[in-house]
Amino acid sequence: MSNLKRNDVLGTINRGNPSESGLCTLCRADCKGKCEVWMSSLKGRKMLYPRDFGDITAGSRNLSPEGVGYHSLRVKGYAYGSEGLPEGVSDSPDDCLYTNVDVETEFGNEIKTKCKVPLMTGALGSTAIAAKYWESLAIGAAVNGFPIVIGENVVGVDREAELENGKVVDAPELDRRIDTYYEFADEDYGGLFIQLNVEDMRNGVAEYIADKHGNDVIIEIKWGQGAKSIGGEIQVDSLDYAKFLRNRGYVVDPDPNVEANEESFKQGGIDGFARHSRLGATDAPSYEELKEQFMEKIDYLRSLGFKRISLKTGAYGMRDLAAAIKLASEAKLDLLTIDGAGGGTGMSPWNMMEHWGVPSLVLHNKAHEYARILDDQGMFVPDLSFAGGFAREDHLFKALALGSPYVKLVCMGRGLMIPSFLGSNIEGVLKPERKEEVNGNWDSLPKTVKDIGETPESMFAGWYDVVDHVGEDRMDELPFGAVALWNLVDKLKGGLQQLMAGSRNFSLETVSRDDLMAANRETEKAVGIEYMGEADDEKAKEILIG
């Protein structure tokens, strides 16, 4: 893994320590740039190439990586052949262009959900940052034609939500998020997931959604995530709000209703409270009992009318991974998202993120192995989504190839949030009357932005593409963060198309594990993918020997 903070070829800089995804370990909403994702949110697919063409030459570092991770996989390229040509595309060099590579995908069991790109967001739930930037994220996902996930606890933390006898009867924040997405959604592409955890089920969120929104949404059962092995957490700095959450039934630490804690907060000794969700399935001592509980929940959700149901699981060990895959198979779920240990979009204990769970590559490789075991037995294999440390187009290719043919989507969390931050900060400067509404953090444009442009049309490479897509009359309705997300997704799509064309795969169905090489022996041993110096060696010798 590289720990370089500066990429001179792309002209990018990490202000903090870079993680495996290339994002800083700590990503700030007010950041003035300029990591690769930040720059791509403005310049789009221009960030696929070295800067200053005509005045430079560029050489890759291409050092042998240390350790096991997606960084230690390499993508094969081929000099001849073509597979998976889309309908109407011939194998002529005039047709076999990377721009003709088909990156559309679909997932689901009986009902197929189509996506223009093989992307979905991570869960955006009860964290303040998800609420602040929802418009940019939701509208950006909608116009790009890929799914977005409303995370857990949105109803429970909403002070405006009304509960009667412990069950929700009005949930304005949840409704706002759903309505925002569907206002711009493409009727043929994309989708909206809503997560349910222990508290959500207790609060009657499933029944509320079924009654008010029906099968427009995909219900996602939340087992866990890659960032932590405990329930969802948020931090609040208001004593009154902490008491509200405690009285609504959440675990709040320290307890704001304890007089000593209240006094300590007033004196400044305690400056915040952590709200926790409960752990799931603590009363299931065996797989058999877990299965019984799980299938009862699925049957109940289907009795409410939900036709599309998914499961999100975290970086647990192999026992729990196998349980997730087997139960998703037996319940014939529409999607199983598997999140490797790594970053988080919300609040997670730092050393838990650093030291718990199975990192993404090893976890995902095992998921493929277990899916194959079910497949070989003739059992239903649910469509998979891989998550955990992804932010670039090479990550997309590697995850899709590693999990082929079962992985249909790649789930990105922190990376897809950066355009929302950046676009909102720019909009707050150019439209100061909207600064508070869009949660802008800047009072003036920094040099990193001015170097690109000083008007929306000159800053955002894809501005006029978005105009063509939604129409000039709707541009005032789009937050700049949604336009920035368009640029990033366009860059990811173009880069994925290039990698696929180079490996002679012109549709996602033909991408496979055979398109990957291990860049060191440790990775070869860990995931069973051939070392790059020996990959396709037998085929090479057949050519030489004849």
XYZ file of C-alpha atoms in Angstrom:
546
model
C 0.000 0.000 0.000
C 1.332 3.416 -0.940
C 1.366 6.070 1.741
C 2.344 8.897 -0.623
C 0.317 12.048 -0.034
C 1.151 13.723 -3.338
C 0.574 12.490 -6.888
C 2.510 14.854 -9.108
C 1.228 13.241 -12.321
C -2.407 14.019 -11.523
C -1.594 17.154 -9.567
C -3.390 15.847 -6.482
C -2.565 16.154 -2.789
C -3.932 14.487 0.307
C -4.084 16.947 3.193
C -4.226 14.038 5.636
C -2.814 10.529 5.687
C -4.123 8.538 2.708
C -5.993 5.278 3.273
C -6.030 2.356 0.845
C -8.908 3.926 -1.089
C -6.781 7.023 -1.750
C -9.016 9.162 0.453
C -7.622 10.760 3.572
C -8.248 8.724 6.699
C -10.140 11.785 7.968
C -12.257 13.419 5.244
C -13.586 16.882 6.118
C -16.703 18.470 4.649
C -14.955 21.862 4.502
C -11.828 20.576 2.715
C -10.328 22.906 0.091
C -8.777 20.031 -1.827
C -7.273 18.428 -3.574
C -7.281 14.628 -3.483
C -8.120 12.676 -6.641
C -11.825 12.314 -5.834
C -12.096 16.024 -4.937
C -10.501 17.025 -8.240
C -12.581 14.495 -10.198
C -15.734 16.071 -8.766
C -14.844 19.199 -10.754
C -12.827 17.986 -13.745
C -14.485 14.621 -14.363
C -12.773 12.205 -16.730
C -9.941 14.642 -17.428
C -8.554 13.233 -14.160
C -8.004 9.898 -15.895
C -4.868 11.367 -17.487
C -1.607 13.042 -16.441
C -1.762 16.819 -16.297
C -0.126 19.283 -18.713
C -0.233 17.144 -21.859
C 2.289 18.331 -24.439
C 4.767 19.548 -21.871
C 5.373 16.379 -19.892
C 6.112 12.703 -19.906
C 4.823 10.506 -17.108
C 6.073 7.274 -15.593
C 4.203 5.068 -13.148
C 5.823 4.150 -9.846
C 4.753 0.512 -10.359
C 6.521 -0.681 -7.242
C 5.817 -4.181 -5.985
C 3.206 -3.639 -3.263
C 3.525 -4.931 0.263
C 0.746 -6.747 2.062
C -2.607 -8.137 0.957
C -5.364 -5.856 -0.288
C -7.011 -4.620 -3.458
C -3.873 -2.539 -4.008
C -1.959 -5.818 -4.483
C -4.082 -6.931 -7.439
C -3.290 -5.913 -11.003
C -5.515 -5.893 -14.082
C -4.560 -7.938 -17.120
C -4.535 -6.420 -20.582
C -4.644 -8.273 -23.887
C -3.380 -7.494 -27.384
C -6.084 -9.359 -29.284
C -9.615 -10.709 -28.985
C -12.908 -9.261 -27.735
C -15.691 -10.632 -25.560
C -19.120 -9.525 -24.482
C -19.783 -7.174 -27.380
C -23.045 -5.283 -26.833
C -25.852 -5.803 -29.306
C -25.134 -3.962 -32.532
C -21.401 -3.664 -31.863
C -19.132 -5.661 -34.158
C -15.562 -6.804 -33.492
C -14.281 -4.233 -35.987
C -11.719 -1.766 -34.624
C -14.234 0.917 -35.608
C -16.746 -0.555 -33.154
C -14.478 -1.970 -30.445
C -13.980 1.388 -28.783
C -13.810 1.847 -25.042
C -16.685 4.309 -25.320
C -18.855 1.410 -26.558
C -18.147 -0.737 -23.494
C -21.439 -1.499 -21.755
C -21.225 -0.907 -17.978
C -24.929 -1.208 -17.250
C -25.910 -3.830 -14.715
C -28.951 -5.182 -12.925
C -29.644 -7.028 -9.718
C -32.547 -8.738 -8.069
C -34.421 -12.004 -7.934
C -37.910 -11.860 -9.440
C -37.823 -8.088 -9.976
C -34.719 -6.734 -11.687
C -33.421 -3.295 -10.768
C -31.349 -1.764 -13.569
C -28.385 0.572 -13.016
C -26.525 2.718 -15.534
C -23.265 2.108 -13.691
C -22.351 -0.738 -11.293
C -22.446 1.544 -8.254
C -24.487 2.043 -5.107
C -23.942 4.334 -2.159
C -23.128 3.246 1.334
C -25.818 3.671 3.962
C -26.610 7.313 4.729
C -28.594 7.189 7.939
C -28.892 9.113 11.172
C -25.565 10.935 10.992
C -25.768 14.707 10.734
C -23.606 14.692 7.613
C -26.046 12.390 5.794
C -28.966 14.678 6.602
C -27.056 17.830 5.613
C -25.983 16.624 2.192
C -28.881 14.365 1.286
C -30.137 16.535 -1.592
C -26.793 16.429 -3.397
C -26.348 12.711 -2.843
C -29.899 11.675 -3.651
C -30.357 13.863 -6.715
C -26.860 13.014 -7.938
C -27.593 9.289 -7.640
C -30.986 9.731 -9.289
C -29.707 11.547 -12.387
C -26.805 9.090 -12.694
C -29.141 6.088 -12.511
C -27.667 4.150 -9.578
C -29.158 3.211 -6.178
C -28.816 5.099 -2.922
C -29.285 3.734 0.593
C -31.148 5.463 3.432
C -29.429 4.090 6.505
C -30.725 3.015 9.884
C -32.311 5.140 12.640
C -33.506 8.031 10.460
C -36.961 7.936 12.045
C -35.747 7.367 15.589
C -33.513 10.455 15.693
C -36.009 12.756 13.973
C -37.452 15.111 16.584
C -40.346 15.858 14.247
C -41.302 12.201 13.859
C -44.491 11.282 15.697
C -44.891 7.957 17.470
C -48.122 6.620 18.945
C -47.936 3.629 21.291
C -44.307 3.227 20.238
C -45.079 3.097 16.497
C -44.331 5.838 13.987
C -47.288 7.597 12.396
C -45.427 10.521 10.812
C -41.784 10.594 9.691
C -41.042 13.869 7.891
C -37.275 13.348 7.554
C -37.672 9.879 6.062
C -40.372 11.153 3.715
C -38.135 14.064 2.684
C -35.322 11.727 1.739
C -37.559 9.409 -0.250
C -39.340 12.237 -2.070
C -36.065 14.015 -2.911
C -34.707 10.941 -4.663
C -37.859 10.186 -6.640
C -38.294 13.767 -7.770
C -35.361 13.240 -10.152
C -35.240 9.438 -10.420
C -35.106 7.738 -13.794
C -38.095 5.410 -13.966
C -35.989 2.747 -15.696
C -32.763 2.949 -13.653
C -31.659 3.173 -10.048
C -33.448 2.427 -6.817
C -33.850 3.412 -3.188
C -32.884 1.133 -0.288
C -34.100 1.742 3.264
C -32.282 -0.013 6.098
C -34.034 -1.457 9.132
C -32.259 -2.271 12.390
C -33.560 -3.384 15.800
C -34.924 0.038 16.756
C -36.467 0.627 13.326
C -38.390 -2.644 13.529
C -39.561 -1.822 17.062
C -40.652 1.652 16.007
C -42.841 0.314 13.210
C -40.786 1.840 10.409
C -41.448 -1.147 8.114
C -45.207 -0.777 8.510
C -45.003 2.977 7.948
C -43.004 2.549 4.729
C -45.328 -0.185 3.461
C -48.383 1.973 4.074
C -47.004 5.208 2.651
C -44.434 4.204 0.017
C -45.156 0.564 -0.775
C -42.883 -1.370 -3.081
C -41.242 1.758 -4.507
C -38.372 1.047 -2.117
C -36.056 -1.880 -1.414
C -35.991 -2.928 2.233
C -32.517 -3.713 3.580
C -32.031 -5.664 6.788
C -28.989 -4.348 8.651
C -26.680 -6.934 10.207
C -23.594 -4.786 10.371
C -20.947 -2.860 8.493
C -17.220 -2.808 7.933
C -16.505 0.157 10.198
C -17.587 -1.431 13.488
C -18.973 -4.596 15.022
C -21.509 -2.843 17.249
C -24.696 -0.930 16.519
C -24.875 2.404 14.758
C -23.657 5.434 16.665
C -24.003 9.193 16.494
C -22.653 11.925 18.752
C -24.812 14.768 20.011
C -23.694 17.917 21.799
C -27.089 18.943 23.172
C -28.240 17.789 26.590
C -31.856 18.262 25.589
C -31.442 16.190 22.416
C -29.542 13.493 24.308
C -32.447 13.231 26.742
C -34.885 13.091 23.834
C -33.001 10.146 22.318
C -32.742 8.406 25.687
C -36.460 8.800 26.271
C -37.189 7.509 22.770
C -35.575 4.241 23.819
C -31.993 4.494 22.579
C -28.892 3.642 24.569
C -27.148 6.972 25.282
C -23.689 6.987 26.841
C -23.181 8.604 29.279
C -26.817 8.531 30.392
C -28.048 12.165 30.230
C -30.783 11.390 32.753
C -28.206 10.728 35.478
C -27.856 13.895 37.545
C -24.046 13.671 37.812
C -23.690 13.429 34.033
C -26.055 16.363 33.520
C -24.026 18.508 35.920
C -20.740 17.436 34.326
C -22.077 18.457 30.923
C -23.128 21.862 32.229
C -19.642 22.390 33.708
C -17.869 21.240 30.521
C -16.459 17.988 31.837
C -18.641 16.078 29.394
C -18.980 17.748 26.004
C -21.120 15.216 24.175
C -23.212 12.071 24.301
C -23.024 8.948 22.119
C -26.289 7.405 20.961
C -26.034 3.670 20.267
C -28.230 1.171 18.452
C -28.763 -2.247 19.939
C -26.937 -5.345 18.781
C -28.961 -7.710 16.659
C -29.580 -11.437 17.206
C -28.015 -11.573 20.677
C -30.756 -14.041 21.617
C -29.814 -16.504 18.859
C -27.209 -18.867 20.365
C -26.957 -21.026 17.244
C -27.242 -20.822 13.485
C -30.526 -22.738 13.599
C -32.105 -20.160 15.895
C -30.648 -17.316 13.851
C -32.180 -18.845 10.736
C -35.586 -19.169 12.372
C -35.576 -15.519 13.457
C -34.304 -14.326 10.090
C -36.877 -16.219 8.038
C -39.672 -14.989 10.308
C -38.555 -11.425 9.677
C -38.417 -11.966 5.909
C -41.869 -13.565 5.899
C -43.247 -10.648 7.906
C -41.739 -8.040 5.575
C -43.166 -9.838 2.573
C -46.560 -10.005 4.260
C -46.439 -6.188 4.377
C -46.100 -6.193 0.593
C -42.361 -5.685 0.082
C -41.243 -7.546 -3.036
C -37.551 -6.520 -2.922
C -35.490 -7.245 0.190
C -31.727 -7.135 0.711
C -29.258 -7.816 3.512
C -26.230 -5.745 4.553
C -23.526 -7.548 6.536
C -20.164 -6.456 7.846
C -16.606 -7.662 8.252
C -17.434 -10.535 10.580
C -15.547 -13.823 10.392
C -16.188 -16.697 8.029
C -18.931 -18.306 10.140
C -21.101 -15.205 9.916
C -20.226 -14.596 6.272
C -21.389 -18.097 5.407
C -24.563 -17.564 7.439
C -25.330 -14.351 5.538
C -24.832 -15.989 2.148
C -26.802 -19.123 3.038
C -29.734 -17.218 4.542
C -29.796 -14.761 1.629
C -29.909 -17.803 -0.641
C -32.685 -19.615 1.210
C -34.744 -16.423 1.517
C -34.098 -15.641 -2.159
C -33.107 -12.068 -1.399
C -32.507 -9.501 -4.111
C -29.047 -8.397 -2.955
C -26.437 -9.127 -0.303
C -23.951 -6.330 0.442
C -20.712 -7.466 2.085
C -18.685 -4.678 3.689
C -15.022 -5.281 4.449
C -13.273 -3.744 7.452
C -12.169 -0.198 6.776
C -13.621 3.280 6.790
C -16.958 4.588 7.906
C -19.251 7.392 6.826
C -20.488 8.016 10.353
C -19.231 7.599 13.893
C -17.149 4.523 14.683
C -14.540 3.868 17.399
C -11.184 4.556 15.759
C -9.223 1.599 17.101
C -12.131 -0.688 16.318
C -11.915 0.468 12.698
C -8.174 -0.135 12.783
C -8.178 -3.578 14.362
C -11.484 -5.431 14.095
C -12.802 -7.659 11.363
C -11.641 -9.077 8.048
C -10.222 -6.596 5.492
C -12.043 -6.322 2.191
C -9.970 -8.428 -0.205
C -9.797 -11.508 2.013
C -13.461 -11.214 3.009
C -14.635 -10.723 -0.559
C -12.535 -13.583 -1.841
C -14.149 -15.894 0.708
C -17.589 -14.584 -0.263
C -16.887 -15.650 -3.836
C -15.743 -19.074 -2.652
C -18.867 -19.596 -0.546
C -21.155 -18.383 -3.336
C -19.485 -20.869 -5.658
C -20.126 -23.693 -3.165
C -23.847 -22.902 -3.211
C -23.812 -22.572 -6.993
C -22.136 -25.958 -7.413
C -24.928 -27.500 -5.333
C -27.541 -25.976 -7.612
C -28.734 -23.548 -4.950
C -29.914 -20.012 -5.587
C -27.050 -17.513 -5.294
C -28.145 -13.966 -4.450
C -26.641 -11.071 -6.341
C -23.773 -9.540 -4.373
C -22.421 -6.065 -3.767
C -18.912 -5.564 -2.383
C -18.070 -2.607 -0.129
C -15.069 -1.433 1.839
C -12.378 1.035 0.769
C -13.410 1.783 -2.815
C -13.112 5.177 -4.506
C -11.568 4.749 -7.995
C -12.316 3.055 -11.293
C -9.630 0.402 -10.789
C -11.366 -0.510 -7.509
C -14.585 -1.005 -9.462
C -12.947 -3.336 -11.960
C -11.093 -5.367 -9.350
C -14.134 -5.880 -7.119
C -16.365 -6.858 -10.048
C -13.724 -9.234 -11.385
C -12.901 -10.798 -8.033
C -16.556 -11.546 -7.289
C -17.579 -12.512 -10.809
C -20.150 -13.698 -11.807
C -22.027 -12.969 -8.583
C -21.086 -9.332 -7.889
C -23.328 -6.880 -9.709
C -22.563 -3.665 -7.825
C -19.762 -1.970 -5.943
C -20.797 -0.026 -2.856
C -18.940 3.246 -2.238
C -19.361 5.256 0.935
C -16.967 8.097 1.672
C -15.866 8.622 -1.931
C -19.348 9.463 -3.196
C -19.864 11.974 -0.379
C -16.943 14.222 -1.364
C -18.723 15.768 -4.408
C -21.598 16.749 -2.114
C -19.225 18.552 0.239
C -17.376 20.287 -2.564
C -20.446 21.285 -4.559
C -22.179 22.651 -1.462
C -19.137 24.719 -0.502
C -18.961 26.230 -3.989
C -22.713 26.896 -4.094
C -22.566 28.606 -0.708
C -20.016 31.090 -2.097
C -21.640 31.730 -5.474
C -25.148 31.814 -4.007
C -24.637 33.214 -0.490
C -28.379 33.329 0.095
C -28.311 29.503 -0.078
C -25.170 28.955 2.004
C -27.011 27.870 5.137
C -29.538 25.777 3.220
C -26.857 23.791 1.380
C -24.514 23.652 4.394
C -21.676 25.479 2.683
C -18.493 25.949 4.699
C -16.593 28.550 2.651
C -16.814 32.332 2.552
C -14.771 32.615 -0.638
C -13.471 30.313 -3.350
C -10.043 28.837 -2.552
C -7.216 28.938 -5.091
C -7.673 25.213 -5.772
C -11.107 25.991 -7.244
C -10.248 29.333 -8.877
C -7.448 27.609 -10.787
C -10.188 25.618 -12.537
C -12.858 28.305 -12.923
C -14.977 30.934 -11.188
C -18.431 30.178 -12.626
C -20.383 26.916 -12.394
C -20.114 26.428 -16.136
C -16.306 26.728 -16.024
C -15.788 24.803 -12.777
C -17.840 21.683 -13.503
C -16.694 19.768 -16.569
C -20.057 18.047 -16.958
C -22.285 21.081 -16.451
C -23.755 21.037 -19.948
C -24.100 17.254 -19.926
C -26.321 17.647 -16.881
C -28.236 20.412 -18.686
C -28.851 18.017 -21.586
C -29.984 15.329 -19.153
C -32.416 17.259 -16.941
C -33.170 20.315 -19.069
C -32.153 23.941 -18.655
C -35.361 24.758 -16.796
C -34.514 22.328 -13.958
C -30.897 23.320 -13.377
C -31.857 25.783 -10.645
C -33.403 22.856 -8.755
C -30.159 20.867 -8.789
C -27.679 21.480 -5.980
C -24.117 21.919 -7.193
C -23.221 18.804 -5.212
C -25.344 16.724 -7.581
C -23.476 18.195 -10.562
C -20.149 17.414 -8.854
C -21.325 13.833 -8.314
C -22.163 13.614 -12.029
C -18.538 14.562 -12.810
C -17.102 11.954 -10.454
C -19.360 9.187 -11.739
C -18.524 10.116 -15.337
C -14.831 9.767 -14.492
C -15.410 6.409 -12.792
C -17.484 5.186 -15.727
C -14.904 6.295 -18.310
C -12.044 4.742 -16.361
C -13.938 1.470 -15.926
C -14.702 1.388 -19.641
C -11.012 1.866 -20.429
C -9.908 -0.936 -18.116
C -12.566 -3.234 -19.542
C -11.632 -2.423 -23.132
C -7.978 -3.063 -22.336
C -8.859 -6.473 -20.950
C -11.074 -7.018 -24.016
C -14.294 -7.169 -22.003
C -17.017 -5.115 -23.634
C -19.737 -5.888 -21.099
C -19.680 -6.652 -17.384
C -20.876 -10.233 -17.897
C -17.508 -11.280 -19.314
C -15.310 -9.693 -16.628
C -13.874 -12.506 -14.497
C -11.232 -13.435 -11.948
C -9.046 -14.497 -14.895
C -8.632 -10.787 -15.651
C -6.695 -10.280 -12.406
C -3.119 -11.005 -11.339
C -1.535 -11.024 -7.904
C 1.242 -8.446 -7.579
C 3.020 -10.322 -4.810
C 3.315 -13.913 -3.584
C 1.481 -13.170 -0.353
C -1.628 -12.127 -2.279
C -1.348 -15.143 -4.570
C -1.388 -17.414 -1.526
C -4.170 -15.519 0.228
C -6.709 -15.333 -2.589
C -5.604 -17.983 -5.087
C -5.026 -15.617 -8.010
C -1.886 -16.304 -10.053
C 1.233 -14.257 -9.458
C 1.756 -11.774 -12.300
C 5.012 -13.375 -13.411
C 3.248 -16.679 -13.990
C -0.239 -15.616 -15.042
C -1.161 -17.202 -18.392
C 2.301 -18.770 -18.564
C 0.944 -22.071 -19.907
C -0.910 -20.282 -22.711
C 2.270 -18.387 -23.527
C 4.267 -21.595 -23.849
C 1.616 -23.145 -26.063
C 2.199 -20.257 -28.494
C 5.958 -20.690 -28.355
C 5.944 -24.461 -28.711
C 3.132 -24.524 -31.259
